[in-house]
mmCIF file of C-alpha atoms and ligand atoms in Angstrom:
data_model
loop_
_atom_site.group_PDB
_atom_site.id
_atom_site.type_symbol
_atom_site.label_atom_id
_atom_site.label_comp_id
_atom_site.label_asym_id
_atom_site.label_seq_id
_atom_site.Cartn_x
_atom_site.Cartn_y
_atom_site.Cartn_z
ATOM 1 C CA MET A 1 123.825 109.328 76.389
ATOM 2 C CA ILE A 2 121.212 107.301 78.298
ATOM 3 C CA LEU A 3 120.353 107.964 81.948
ATOM 4 C CA VAL A 4 118.842 105.108 83.980
ATOM 5 C CA THR A 5 117.227 105.927 87.318
ATOM 6 C CA GLY A 6 116.705 103.188 89.900
ATOM 7 C CA ALA A 7 119.898 101.655 88.542
ATOM 8 C CA THR A 8 120.786 100.230 91.960
ATOM 9 C CA GLY A 9 117.457 98.360 92.131
ATOM 10 C CA HIS A 10 116.433 95.010 90.712
ATOM 11 C CA LEU A 11 114.788 96.206 87.507
ATOM 12 C CA GLY A 12 117.392 98.922 86.899
ATOM 13 C CA SER A 13 120.213 96.378 87.313
ATOM 14 C CA ALA A 14 118.604 94.192 84.660
ATOM 15 C CA VAL A 15 118.307 97.208 82.344
ATOM 16 C CA VAL A 16 121.941 98.220 82.827
ATOM 17 C CA SER A 17 123.215 94.701 82.362
ATOM 18 C CA HIS A 18 121.412 94.433 79.009
ATOM 19 C CA LEU A 19 122.513 97.919 77.950
ATOM 20 C CA LEU A 20 126.134 96.982 78.620
ATOM 21 C CA LYS A 21 125.834 94.083 76.172
ATOM 22 C CA ASN A 22 124.608 96.396 73.440
ATOM 23 C CA THR A 23 126.200 99.800 73.869
ATOM 24 C CA ALA A 24 129.426 101.271 75.228
ATOM 25 C CA ALA A 25 129.593 101.857 78.982
ATOM 26 C CA ASN A 26 130.437 105.517 78.337
ATOM 27 C CA ASN A 27 127.041 105.885 76.657
ATOM 28 C CA ILE A 28 125.310 105.017 79.968
ATOM 29 C CA ALA A 29 124.792 107.090 83.101
ATOM 30 C CA ALA A 30 123.174 105.790 86.283
ATOM 31 C CA PHE A 31 121.211 107.924 88.724
ATOM 32 C CA ALA A 32 121.687 106.649 92.263
ATOM 33 C CA ARG A 33 120.977 108.012 95.719
ATOM 34 C CA ASP A 34 123.553 105.844 97.472
ATOM 35 C CA GLU A 35 127.072 106.049 96.065
ATOM 36 C CA ASN A 36 128.138 102.808 97.765
ATOM 37 C CA LYS A 37 125.399 100.870 96.038
ATOM 38 C CA ALA A 38 126.612 102.174 92.671
ATOM 39 C CA ASN A 39 130.317 101.299 92.988
ATOM 40 C CA HIS A 40 129.941 98.204 90.827
ATOM 41 C CA LEU A 41 128.463 100.395 88.068
ATOM 42 C CA LYS A 42 131.403 102.809 88.240
ATOM 43 C CA GLU A 43 133.775 99.866 87.992
ATOM 44 C CA LYS A 44 132.111 98.923 84.715
ATOM 45 C CA GLY A 45 132.790 102.399 83.306
ATOM 46 C CA ILE A 46 129.292 103.781 83.845
ATOM 47 C CA GLU A 47 129.069 107.387 84.978
ATOM 48 C CA VAL A 48 127.203 107.543 88.287
ATOM 49 C CA ARG A 49 125.213 110.682 89.000
ATOM 50 C CA ILE A 50 124.161 111.029 92.615
ATOM 51 C CA GLY A 51 120.808 112.417 93.714
ATOM 52 C CA THR A 52 117.226 111.675 94.632
ATOM 53 C CA TYR A 53 113.847 112.246 93.024
ATOM 54 C CA ASP A 54 113.204 114.877 95.736
ATOM 55 C CA ASP A 55 116.342 116.903 95.126
ATOM 56 C CA ILE A 56 115.733 119.099 92.096
ATOM 57 C CA SER A 57 119.269 120.472 91.858
ATOM 58 C CA SER A 58 120.661 116.928 91.805
ATOM 59 C CA LEU A 59 118.188 116.085 89.040
ATOM 60 C CA ASP A 60 119.180 119.170 87.026
ATOM 61 C CA LEU A 61 122.834 118.127 87.197
ATOM 62 C CA ALA A 62 122.059 114.502 86.387
ATOM 63 C CA MET A 63 120.173 115.404 83.194
ATOM 64 C CA GLN A 64 123.111 117.267 81.611
ATOM 65 C CA GLY A 65 124.124 115.798 78.247
ATOM 66 C CA ILE A 66 121.408 113.128 78.352
ATOM 67 C CA GLU A 67 119.328 112.259 75.283
ATOM 68 C CA LYS A 68 117.177 109.450 76.624
ATOM 69 C CA LEU A 69 115.941 108.890 80.152
ATOM 70 C CA LEU A 70 114.559 105.736 81.725
ATOM 71 C CA LEU A 71 112.570 106.749 84.797
ATOM 72 C CA ILE A 72 111.991 103.672 86.928
ATOM 73 C CA SER A 73 109.064 104.331 89.233
ATOM 74 C CA GLY A 74 109.816 104.799 92.916
ATOM 75 C CA ASN A 75 107.678 104.023 95.934
ATOM 76 C CA GLY A 76 105.886 105.793 98.741
ATOM 77 C CA PRO A 77 103.230 108.451 99.241
ATOM 78 C CA THR A 78 105.153 111.333 97.605
ATOM 79 C CA ARG A 79 105.962 109.349 94.479
ATOM 80 C CA LEU A 80 103.837 111.436 92.103
ATOM 81 C CA GLN A 81 105.656 114.642 93.015
ATOM 82 C CA GLN A 82 109.001 112.814 92.794
ATOM 83 C CA HIS A 83 108.199 111.567 89.301
ATOM 84 C CA LYS A 84 107.062 115.051 88.290
ATOM 85 C CA ASN A 85 110.387 116.440 89.565
ATOM 86 C CA VAL A 86 112.338 114.005 87.385
ATOM 87 C CA VAL A 87 110.221 114.670 84.304
ATOM 88 C CA ALA A 88 110.349 118.455 84.736
ATOM 89 C CA ALA A 89 114.154 118.323 85.060
ATOM 90 C CA ALA A 90 114.331 116.177 81.915
ATOM 91 C CA LYS A 91 112.169 118.606 79.969
ATOM 92 C CA LYS A 92 114.232 121.569 81.235
ATOM 93 C CA ALA A 93 117.463 119.874 80.118
ATOM 94 C CA GLY A 94 116.072 119.208 76.630
ATOM 95 C CA ILE A 95 115.961 115.421 76.936
ATOM 96 C CA LYS A 96 114.449 113.973 73.774
ATOM 97 C CA HIS A 97 112.792 110.785 75.014
ATOM 98 C CA ILE A 98 111.453 109.688 78.412
ATOM 99 C CA ILE A 99 110.697 106.044 79.100
ATOM 100 C CA PHE A 100 108.640 105.408 82.228
ATOM 101 C CA THR A 101 107.698 102.216 84.055
ATOM 102 C CA SER A 102 104.069 101.994 85.155
ATOM 103 C CA ILE A 103 101.538 99.242 85.873
ATOM 104 C CA ALA A 104 99.262 97.167 83.613
ATOM 105 C CA LEU A 105 95.714 96.954 84.991
ATOM 106 C CA ARG A 106 92.459 96.484 83.081
ATOM 107 C CA ASN A 107 90.703 99.351 84.837
ATOM 108 C CA MET A 108 92.470 101.613 87.316
ATOM 109 C CA LYS A 109 89.164 103.238 88.300
ATOM 110 C CA THR A 110 87.804 99.990 89.776
ATOM 111 C CA SER A 111 91.137 98.712 91.110
ATOM 112 C CA ALA A 112 91.493 97.823 94.797
ATOM 113 C CA ILE A 113 94.975 99.334 94.672
ATOM 114 C CA ARG A 114 93.830 102.557 92.999
ATOM 115 C CA PRO A 115 94.795 104.705 96.036
ATOM 116 C CA LEU A 116 98.351 103.309 95.845
ATOM 117 C CA MET A 117 98.791 103.056 92.069
ATOM 118 C CA GLU A 118 96.722 105.746 90.377
ATOM 119 C CA ASP A 119 99.618 108.177 90.690
ATOM 120 C CA LEU A 120 101.466 106.116 88.068
ATOM 121 C CA TYR A 121 98.805 106.904 85.463
ATOM 122 C CA GLN A 122 98.873 110.546 86.585
ATOM 123 C CA ALA A 123 102.638 110.564 86.026
ATOM 124 C CA GLU A 124 102.078 109.085 82.555
ATOM 125 C CA ASP A 125 99.722 111.996 81.796
ATOM 126 C CA PHE A 126 102.243 114.480 83.168
ATOM 127 C CA ILE A 127 104.932 113.089 80.860
ATOM 128 C CA LYS A 128 102.621 113.289 77.836
ATOM 129 C CA GLU A 129 101.734 116.901 78.670
ATOM 130 C CA THR A 130 105.404 117.931 78.468
ATOM 131 C CA GLY A 131 105.407 117.187 74.743
ATOM 132 C CA VAL A 132 108.684 115.241 75.117
ATOM 133 C CA MET A 133 108.648 111.912 73.252
ATOM 134 C CA TYR A 134 107.686 109.132 75.635
ATOM 135 C CA THR A 135 107.356 105.387 75.944
ATOM 136 C CA VAL A 136 105.291 103.980 78.778
ATOM 137 C CA LEU A 137 106.070 100.448 79.884
ATOM 138 C CA ARG A 138 103.041 99.272 81.842
ATOM 139 C CA ASN A 139 104.573 96.313 83.627
ATOM 140 C CA THR A 140 102.515 93.411 84.904
ATOM 141 C CA LEU A 141 103.403 91.607 88.131
ATOM 142 C CA TYR A 142 106.886 90.187 88.355
ATOM 143 C CA THR A 143 107.161 86.404 88.523
ATOM 144 C CA GLY A 144 109.347 87.321 91.508
ATOM 145 C CA ALA A 145 106.206 88.588 93.221
ATOM 146 C CA THR A 146 105.264 84.943 93.770
ATOM 147 C CA PRO A 147 107.542 84.383 96.754
ATOM 148 C CA LEU A 148 106.526 87.801 98.047
ATOM 149 C CA PHE A 149 102.795 87.209 97.831
ATOM 150 C CA GLY A 150 102.932 83.542 98.749
ATOM 151 C CA GLY A 151 105.470 83.969 101.542
ATOM 152 C CA GLU A 152 109.133 83.024 101.248
ATOM 153 C CA LYS A 153 108.627 79.391 102.147
ATOM 154 C CA VAL A 154 105.815 78.528 99.763
ATOM 155 C CA ILE A 155 107.387 75.224 98.734
ATOM 156 C CA LYS A 156 106.937 73.965 102.304
ATOM 157 C CA THR A 157 103.803 75.817 103.334
ATOM 158 C CA GLY A 158 101.877 76.003 100.068
ATOM 159 C CA ILE A 159 100.323 79.196 98.766
ATOM 160 C CA SER A 160 97.394 80.744 100.609
ATOM 161 C CA LEU A 161 96.035 83.853 98.933
ATOM 162 C CA PRO A 162 92.550 85.300 98.347
ATOM 163 C CA THR A 163 93.010 85.362 94.572
ATOM 164 C CA GLY A 164 90.230 82.902 93.577
ATOM 165 C CA ASN A 165 90.692 81.805 89.994
ATOM 166 C CA GLY A 166 92.009 85.202 88.895
ATOM 167 C CA LYS A 167 95.045 85.100 86.628
ATOM 168 C CA VAL A 168 98.198 87.117 85.967
ATOM 169 C CA PRO A 169 100.510 87.183 82.910
ATOM 170 C CA PHE A 170 103.580 86.943 85.210
ATOM 171 C CA ALA A 171 106.817 88.109 83.595
ATOM 172 C CA LEU A 172 110.424 88.010 84.734
ATOM 173 C CA ARG A 173 111.917 91.254 85.988
ATOM 174 C CA ARG A 174 115.083 90.332 84.091
ATOM 175 C CA GLU A 175 113.150 90.209 80.826
ATOM 176 C CA MET A 176 111.255 93.405 81.626
ATOM 177 C CA GLY A 177 114.664 95.047 82.149
ATOM 178 C CA GLU A 178 115.873 93.719 78.821
ATOM 179 C CA ALA A 179 112.711 95.046 77.155
ATOM 180 C CA ALA A 180 113.228 98.484 78.724
ATOM 181 C CA ALA A 181 116.864 98.494 77.533
ATOM 182 C CA ASN A 182 115.705 97.660 74.006
ATOM 183 C CA ALA A 183 113.128 100.455 74.160
ATOM 184 C CA LEU A 184 116.035 102.781 74.970
ATOM 185 C CA LEU A 185 118.302 101.424 72.248
ATOM 186 C CA GLN A 186 115.876 100.983 69.359
ATOM 187 C CA ASP A 187 113.897 103.457 67.282
ATOM 188 C CA GLY A 188 110.181 103.026 66.743
ATOM 189 C CA HIS A 189 108.962 103.076 70.337
ATOM 190 C CA GLU A 190 108.273 106.803 70.438
ATOM 191 C CA ASN A 191 104.916 107.912 71.886
ATOM 192 C CA LYS A 192 103.779 104.349 72.560
ATOM 193 C CA THR A 193 102.268 102.743 75.639
ATOM 194 C CA TYR A 194 103.140 99.069 75.983
ATOM 195 C CA GLU A 195 101.633 96.494 78.284
ATOM 196 C CA ILE A 196 104.536 94.335 79.329
ATOM 197 C CA THR A 197 103.042 90.919 79.971
ATOM 198 C CA ALA A 198 103.688 87.256 79.331
ATOM 199 C CA GLY A 199 101.878 85.667 76.412
ATOM 200 C CA GLU A 200 99.705 83.608 78.765
ATOM 201 C CA LEU A 201 97.681 84.032 81.939
ATOM 202 C CA TYR A 202 98.464 82.023 85.052
ATOM 203 C CA SER A 203 96.485 81.467 88.250
ATOM 204 C CA TYR A 204 98.115 80.800 91.619
ATOM 205 C CA GLU A 205 96.904 77.214 91.162
ATOM 206 C CA ASP A 206 99.147 77.147 88.069
ATOM 207 C CA VAL A 207 101.964 78.627 90.160
ATOM 208 C CA ALA A 208 101.495 75.869 92.771
ATOM 209 C CA ASP A 209 101.469 73.182 90.035
ATOM 210 C CA ALA A 210 104.643 74.564 88.443
ATOM 211 C CA LEU A 211 106.380 74.722 91.837
ATOM 212 C CA SER A 212 105.310 71.123 92.542
ATOM 213 C CA ALA A 213 106.791 69.995 89.234
ATOM 214 C CA LEU A 214 110.025 71.904 89.851
ATOM 215 C CA SER A 215 110.534 70.904 93.476
ATOM 216 C CA GLY A 216 109.156 67.371 93.392
ATOM 217 C CA LYS A 217 107.071 68.314 96.442
ATOM 218 C CA ALA A 218 103.302 68.761 96.509
ATOM 219 C CA VAL A 219 102.840 72.535 96.678
ATOM 220 C CA THR A 220 99.215 73.430 97.332
ATOM 221 C CA TYR A 221 97.164 76.518 96.584
ATOM 222 C CA THR A 222 94.399 77.544 99.003
ATOM 223 C CA ASP A 223 91.938 80.254 98.085
ATOM 224 C CA ALA A 224 92.147 82.220 101.354
ATOM 225 C CA ASP A 225 89.203 84.003 102.942
ATOM 226 C CA PRO A 226 89.551 87.678 101.918
ATOM 227 C CA VAL A 227 87.882 88.844 105.146
ATOM 228 C CA THR A 228 90.305 87.211 107.607
ATOM 229 C CA PHE A 229 93.357 87.448 105.293
ATOM 230 C CA PRO A 230 94.536 90.963 106.329
ATOM 231 C CA THR A 231 94.375 90.027 110.028
ATOM 232 C CA LYS A 232 96.475 86.923 109.364
ATOM 233 C CA LEU A 233 99.089 89.012 107.566
ATOM 234 C CA LYS A 234 99.173 91.441 110.489
ATOM 235 C CA GLU A 235 99.654 88.500 112.888
ATOM 236 C CA PHE A 236 102.752 87.562 110.867
ATOM 237 C CA GLY A 237 104.064 90.998 111.823
ATOM 238 C CA LEU A 238 103.927 92.483 108.334
ATOM 239 C CA PRO A 239 103.924 96.297 108.176
ATOM 240 C CA GLU A 240 100.596 98.002 107.433
ATOM 241 C CA ILE A 241 101.671 99.098 103.943
ATOM 242 C CA VAL A 242 102.661 95.536 102.983
ATOM 243 C CA VAL A 243 99.309 94.241 104.268
ATOM 244 C CA LEU A 244 97.522 96.863 102.168
ATOM 245 C CA LEU A 245 99.559 96.011 99.090
ATOM 246 C CA VAL A 246 99.245 92.225 99.304
ATOM 247 C CA THR A 247 95.527 92.435 100.114
ATOM 248 C CA GLY A 248 94.895 94.956 97.341
ATOM 249 C CA PHE A 249 96.917 93.079 94.720
ATOM 250 C CA SER A 250 95.151 89.846 95.688
ATOM 251 C CA ALA A 251 91.716 91.478 95.356
ATOM 252 C CA ASP A 252 92.675 92.804 91.932
ATOM 253 C CA ILE A 253 93.925 89.397 90.819
ATOM 254 C CA LYS A 254 90.644 87.817 91.988
ATOM 255 C CA ASN A 255 88.692 90.507 90.102
ATOM 256 C CA HIS A 256 90.629 89.733 86.893
ATOM 257 C CA GLN A 257 92.297 93.169 86.828
ATOM 258 C CA PHE A 258 95.637 91.721 85.710
ATOM 259 C CA GLU A 259 94.193 89.642 82.868
ATOM 260 C CA ILE A 260 95.884 91.454 80.005
ATOM 261 C CA VAL A 261 97.890 89.577 77.406
ATOM 262 C CA THR A 262 99.818 91.376 74.702
ATOM 263 C CA LYS A 263 102.764 90.667 72.432
ATOM 264 C CA ASP A 264 104.527 93.867 73.529
ATOM 265 C CA LEU A 265 107.111 92.094 75.690
ATOM 266 C CA GLU A 266 107.704 89.444 73.030
ATOM 267 C CA LYS A 267 108.256 92.147 70.388
ATOM 268 C CA LEU A 268 110.634 94.133 72.576
ATOM 269 C CA LEU A 269 112.607 90.993 73.425
ATOM 270 C CA GLY A 270 112.544 89.606 69.885
ATOM 271 C CA ARG A 271 111.605 86.194 71.329
ATOM 272 C CA LYS A 272 108.910 84.631 73.475
ATOM 273 C CA PRO A 273 109.172 85.553 77.155
ATOM 274 C CA ALA A 274 109.954 82.821 79.687
ATOM 275 C CA SER A 275 107.060 80.536 80.567
ATOM 276 C CA LEU A 276 105.792 80.491 84.145
ATOM 277 C CA LYS A 277 107.759 77.349 84.900
ATOM 278 C CA GLU A 278 110.985 78.711 83.411
ATOM 279 C CA GLY A 279 110.454 81.962 85.305
ATOM 280 C CA LEU A 280 109.806 80.250 88.631
ATOM 281 C CA LYS A 281 112.857 78.069 88.121
ATOM 282 C CA GLU A 282 114.946 81.219 87.811
ATOM 283 C CA VAL A 283 113.263 83.081 90.680
ATOM 284 C CA PHE A 284 113.472 80.207 93.164
ATOM 285 C CA GLY A 285 116.941 79.212 92.004
ATOM 286 C CA PHE A 286 116.041 75.578 91.307
ATOM 287 C CA VAL A 287 119.095 73.766 90.116
ATOM 288 C CA TYR A 288 117.208 70.794 88.742
ATOM 289 C CA SER A 289 113.819 70.001 87.387
ATOM 290 C CA VAL A 290 112.111 66.711 88.164
ATOM 291 C CA ALA A 291 109.259 67.321 85.729
HETATM 292 N N1 NAP B 301 105.588 94.952 88.568
HETATM 293 C C1 NAP B 301 105.794 94.545 89.821
HETATM 294 O O1 NAP B 301 105.504 93.357 90.190
HETATM 295 C C2 NAP B 301 106.438 95.475 90.819
HETATM 296 C C3 NAP B 301 106.723 94.986 92.090
HETATM 297 C C4 NAP B 301 107.349 95.860 92.996
HETATM 298 C C5 NAP B 301 107.652 97.172 92.608
HETATM 299 N N2 NAP B 301 107.342 97.614 91.364
HETATM 300 C C6 NAP B 301 107.647 99.001 90.924
HETATM 301 O O2 NAP B 301 108.740 98.923 90.008
HETATM 302 C C7 NAP B 301 109.859 99.694 90.487
HETATM 303 C C8 NAP B 301 111.164 98.997 90.141
HETATM 304 O O3 NAP B 301 111.129 97.699 90.719
HETATM 305 P P1 NAP B 301 112.408 97.090 91.405
HETATM 306 O O4 NAP B 301 112.087 95.695 91.681
HETATM 307 O O5 NAP B 301 113.623 97.430 90.626
HETATM 308 O O6 NAP B 301 112.440 97.919 92.788
HETATM 309 P P2 NAP B 301 113.735 98.146 93.713
HETATM 310 O O7 NAP B 301 114.659 97.009 93.605
HETATM 311 O O8 NAP B 301 113.194 98.532 95.053
HETATM 312 O O9 NAP B 301 114.439 99.417 93.048
HETATM 313 C C9 NAP B 301 113.925 100.718 93.129
HETATM 314 C C10 NAP B 301 115.010 101.668 92.666
HETATM 315 O O10 NAP B 301 114.508 103.012 92.700
HETATM 316 C C11 NAP B 301 115.419 103.807 93.458
HETATM 317 N N3 NAP B 301 114.676 104.869 94.113
HETATM 318 C C12 NAP B 301 113.528 104.747 94.829
HETATM 319 N N4 NAP B 301 113.148 105.929 95.300
HETATM 320 C C13 NAP B 301 114.066 106.825 94.870
HETATM 321 C C14 NAP B 301 114.236 108.228 95.046
HETATM 322 N N5 NAP B 301 113.369 108.952 95.781
HETATM 323 N N6 NAP B 301 115.295 108.823 94.476
HETATM 324 C C15 NAP B 301 116.176 108.109 93.742
HETATM 325 N N7 NAP B 301 116.066 106.780 93.544
HETATM 326 C C16 NAP B 301 115.035 106.156 94.106
HETATM 327 C C17 NAP B 301 116.036 102.835 94.471
HETATM 328 O O11 NAP B 301 117.235 103.352 95.004
HETATM 329 P P3 NAP B 301 117.981 102.607 96.260
HETATM 330 O O12 NAP B 301 118.725 101.446 95.663
HETATM 331 O O13 NAP B 301 118.831 103.656 96.830
HETATM 332 O O14 NAP B 301 116.877 102.149 97.192
HETATM 333 C C18 NAP B 301 116.253 101.636 93.570
HETATM 334 O O15 NAP B 301 117.398 101.819 92.766
HETATM 335 C C19 NAP B 301 109.598 99.840 91.988
HETATM 336 O O16 NAP B 301 110.252 100.985 92.493
HETATM 337 C C20 NAP B 301 108.085 99.940 92.037
HETATM 338 O O17 NAP B 301 107.651 101.248 91.700
HETATM 339 C C21 NAP B 301 106.762 96.786 90.448
#
C-alpha cells in the first residue's frame, strides 16, 4: 500500500489523481490533518489516515501496512523536525521506500533562500542515513508560481520582478504530481535523486511574451529594482514571510540558481513536459489562444 502525505494539497491532489488512474483505490492511503478536506478522497475509496507531521503517534498509526511513502514537504520554521518525525516513523514501521519532494537549486550554499530551504537538503540527508530506499524529487518552481510572483493580475499590470535575465525551467505542478505517482508505481527509481525540471529555461520576459500571445494583450516585464522591491511588497500588505520568499526566490532567479535542465521529468512522464505556453494556458485558465 502507498501512503501519500499532503494529499489535501495541490501537489498531493495531482499525485492521487494520477495514482487512481493506475492502481486500485484500496492500494492508496492519504495522510491528512483535516478530515473535512479529505472527504472527497474517502468517497473515491481511499483510506484516509488523520494526523500531522508533529504528532508522532498519529504518524506511527498512519504507517501501518504501508510499503511506499510519498512525503510531500511541508512549510514553516519547524519543517525539518516534522520531516524527521515522518521519516523516523516510516523507518520504525518497516516502510521499504520513501519518496521525498525537495527543491532544485544549483548551489544551496550560495542561495538567497538558503535560510528557508536548506532544511530540505538536511531532510534528504536524514532519509539517506536511515538506510531505507529513497527517491528524492528536487522540484523546480511551479509554472503556477508565475501568478504568485508576478501578482494575481499580471495580465493587466505586467510583471515587475527583480529577476534580471535569470531563467527557470518552470514545470506544471500537475505534471510533477504525475511524475511523483510514477516514481511510486514503477521500479527503477530506488536511491536516485531527480531534478524535476522542464526541458527548457524561461525568463520572466518569456513568461510575459507567452502571456501576451495567450491573452492578446501586451503583457510587459520590468526588471524591478532589488533594493526598493521588498518595501513595495510590504506596501501591498504582504506578510513578512511572503516578502522574504518572493525577494529571495527573485534573487536566486537573477543569480541563475534555478538554471538546471534535466530529462528526469520527461523520463518519469514518458513524454515531454508541457511547454511554458501550454503550462501558462492551464494555470491562467485561458479558454482560447490568439497566437
Ligand atoms: N516548487 C515550487 O514552486 C513550490 C512552491 C510552493 C511550495 N512548494 C513546496 O511543495 C510542497 C507541496 O506544494 P503544494 O503546492 O501541494 O502545497 P499545498 O497545496 O500548500 O499543500 C501542502 C500539503 O501539506 C500538508 N501539510 C503541511 N504541513 C503539514 C503538517 N504539519 N502535517 C500534515 N500535513 C501537512 C497540507 O495539509 P492541509 O491541506 O491541511 O493544509 C497540504 O495537504 C509545499 O508544502 C512546499 O513545501 C514548492
